[in-house]
Coordinates of C-alpha atoms in Angstrom, one line a residue:
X1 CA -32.3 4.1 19.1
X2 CA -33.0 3.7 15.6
X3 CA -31.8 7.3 14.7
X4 CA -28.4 6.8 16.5
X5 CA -28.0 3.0 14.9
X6 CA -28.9 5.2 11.3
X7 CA -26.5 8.0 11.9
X8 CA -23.7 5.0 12.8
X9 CA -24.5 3.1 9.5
X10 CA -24.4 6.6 7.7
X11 CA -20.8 7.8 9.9
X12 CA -19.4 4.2 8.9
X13 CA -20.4 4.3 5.2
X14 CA -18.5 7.9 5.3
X15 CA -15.9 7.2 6.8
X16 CA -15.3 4.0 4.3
X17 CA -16.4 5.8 1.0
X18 CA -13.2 8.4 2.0
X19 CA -11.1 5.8 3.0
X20 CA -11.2 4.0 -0.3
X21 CA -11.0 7.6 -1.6
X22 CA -7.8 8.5 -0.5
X23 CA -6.1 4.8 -0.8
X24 CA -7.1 5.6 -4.7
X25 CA -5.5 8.3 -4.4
X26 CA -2.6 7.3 -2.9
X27 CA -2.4 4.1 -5.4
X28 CA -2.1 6.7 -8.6
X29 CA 0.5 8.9 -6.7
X30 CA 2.6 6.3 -6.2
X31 CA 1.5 4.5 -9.5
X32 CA 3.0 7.8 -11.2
X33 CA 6.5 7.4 -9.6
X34 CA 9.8 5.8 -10.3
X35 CA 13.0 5.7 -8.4
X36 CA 16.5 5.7 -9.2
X37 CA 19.7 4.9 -7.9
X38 CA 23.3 5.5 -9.0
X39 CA 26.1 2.9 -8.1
X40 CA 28.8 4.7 -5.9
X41 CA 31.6 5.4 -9.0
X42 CA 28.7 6.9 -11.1
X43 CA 29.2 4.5 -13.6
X44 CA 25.5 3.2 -13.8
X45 CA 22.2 4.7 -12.7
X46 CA 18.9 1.9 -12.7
X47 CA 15.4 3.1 -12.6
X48 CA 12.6 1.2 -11.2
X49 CA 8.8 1.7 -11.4
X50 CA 6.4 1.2 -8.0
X51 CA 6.3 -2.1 -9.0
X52 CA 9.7 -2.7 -8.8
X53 CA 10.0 -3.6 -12.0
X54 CA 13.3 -2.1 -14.0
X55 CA 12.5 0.6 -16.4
X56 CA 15.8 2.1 -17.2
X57 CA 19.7 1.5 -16.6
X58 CA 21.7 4.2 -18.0
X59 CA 25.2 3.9 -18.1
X60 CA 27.9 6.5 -17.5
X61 CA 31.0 5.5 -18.3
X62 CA 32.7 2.4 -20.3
X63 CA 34.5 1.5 -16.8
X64 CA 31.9 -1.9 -17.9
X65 CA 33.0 -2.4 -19.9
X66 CA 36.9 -3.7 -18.7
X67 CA 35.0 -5.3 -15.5
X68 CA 35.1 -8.6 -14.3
X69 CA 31.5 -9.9 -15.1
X70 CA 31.1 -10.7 -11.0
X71 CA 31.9 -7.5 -9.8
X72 CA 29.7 -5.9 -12.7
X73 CA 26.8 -8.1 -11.6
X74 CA 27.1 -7.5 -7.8
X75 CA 27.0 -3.6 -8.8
X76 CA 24.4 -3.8 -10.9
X77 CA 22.3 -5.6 -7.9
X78 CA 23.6 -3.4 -5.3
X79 CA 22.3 -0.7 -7.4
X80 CA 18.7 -2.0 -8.2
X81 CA 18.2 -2.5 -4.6
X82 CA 19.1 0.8 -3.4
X83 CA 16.4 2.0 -5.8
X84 CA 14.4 -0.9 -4.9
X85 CA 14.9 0.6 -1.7
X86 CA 13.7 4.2 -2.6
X87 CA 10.4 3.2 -4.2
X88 CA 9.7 1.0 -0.8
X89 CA 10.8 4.7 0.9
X90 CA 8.2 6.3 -1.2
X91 CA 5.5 4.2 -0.4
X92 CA 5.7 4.6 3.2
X93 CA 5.3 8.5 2.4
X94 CA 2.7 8.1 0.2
X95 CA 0.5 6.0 2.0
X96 CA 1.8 6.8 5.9
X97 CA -0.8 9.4 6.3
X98 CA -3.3 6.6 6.0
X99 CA -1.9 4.2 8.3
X100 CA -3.2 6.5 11.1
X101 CA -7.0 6.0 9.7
X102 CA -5.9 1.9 9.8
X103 CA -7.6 1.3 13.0
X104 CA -11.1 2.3 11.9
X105 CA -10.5 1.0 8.3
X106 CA -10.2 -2.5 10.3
X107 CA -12.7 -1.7 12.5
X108 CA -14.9 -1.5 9.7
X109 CA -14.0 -4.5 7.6
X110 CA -13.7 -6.9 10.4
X111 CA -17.2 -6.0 11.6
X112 CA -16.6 -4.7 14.9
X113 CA -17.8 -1.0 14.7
X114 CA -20.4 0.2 17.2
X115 CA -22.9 -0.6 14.4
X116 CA -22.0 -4.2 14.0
X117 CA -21.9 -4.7 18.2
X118 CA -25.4 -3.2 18.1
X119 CA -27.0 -5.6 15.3
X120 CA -25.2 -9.0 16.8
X121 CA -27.9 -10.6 18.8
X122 CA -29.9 -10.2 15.6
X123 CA -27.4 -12.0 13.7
X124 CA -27.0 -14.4 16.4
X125 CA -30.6 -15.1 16.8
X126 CA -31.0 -14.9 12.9
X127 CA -31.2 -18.3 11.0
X128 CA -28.3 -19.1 9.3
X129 CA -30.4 -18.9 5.8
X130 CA -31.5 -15.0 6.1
X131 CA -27.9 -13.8 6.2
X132 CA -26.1 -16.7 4.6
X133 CA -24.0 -17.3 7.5
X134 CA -23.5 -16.1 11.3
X135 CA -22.3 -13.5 11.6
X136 CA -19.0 -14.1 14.6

């Protein structure tokens, strides 16, 4: 029994040490992107970073320049959320392949893996002063 519990503890430990491995990863791919948009005429393209944050508007034409400020504001917003938009589309394929590991990943952090069902009479039975609280 002690074996199996030791090779569960070890399995567990694995399978979070890669977990966190390839969320790194995943968190400097998509740290390394931006994503753009361009409004419909071409007049303006906006950039944002995969924090949404605006990192470049580059603008095509003058046709600004004769706008009413309204319309040029609603296209400049219509704009940054389409590439608003994109980024949000790029972190679902970035981090997607992970989302099918979520399951365990929970599993894990909420403490109800095979190796946490197997230790909770002792943490039941335990005093609440050896592990600082009950375990649930």
């Amino acid at each position: 029994m002690a074996d199996w519990l030791e090779d569960q503890l070890h399995l567990a430990m694995v399978t979070l040490k890669e977990q966190r491995e390839r969320i790194e990863s995943a968190k400097a791919d998509l740290a390394s992107r931006t994503a753009s948009a361009t409004s419909p005429d071409r007049m303006v393209t906006v950039t944002v970073d995969s924090q949404n944050s605006l990192v470049g508007m580059k603008f095509h034409t003058t046709k600004y320049r004769s706008m009413p400020p309204e319309q040029l504001a609603r296209t400049l917003v219509e704009v940054f959320e389409r590439a608003r938009q994109e980024m949000a589309d790029a972190a679902v394929e970035v981090f997607g392949p992970l989302m099918d590991q979520r399951e365990d990943l929970r599993a894990a952090m909420a403490g109800t893996t095979d190796v946490d069902k197997a230790f909770a009479p002792l943490f039941d039975e335990a005093p609440s002063d050896v592990f600082g609280r009950r375990r649930d």
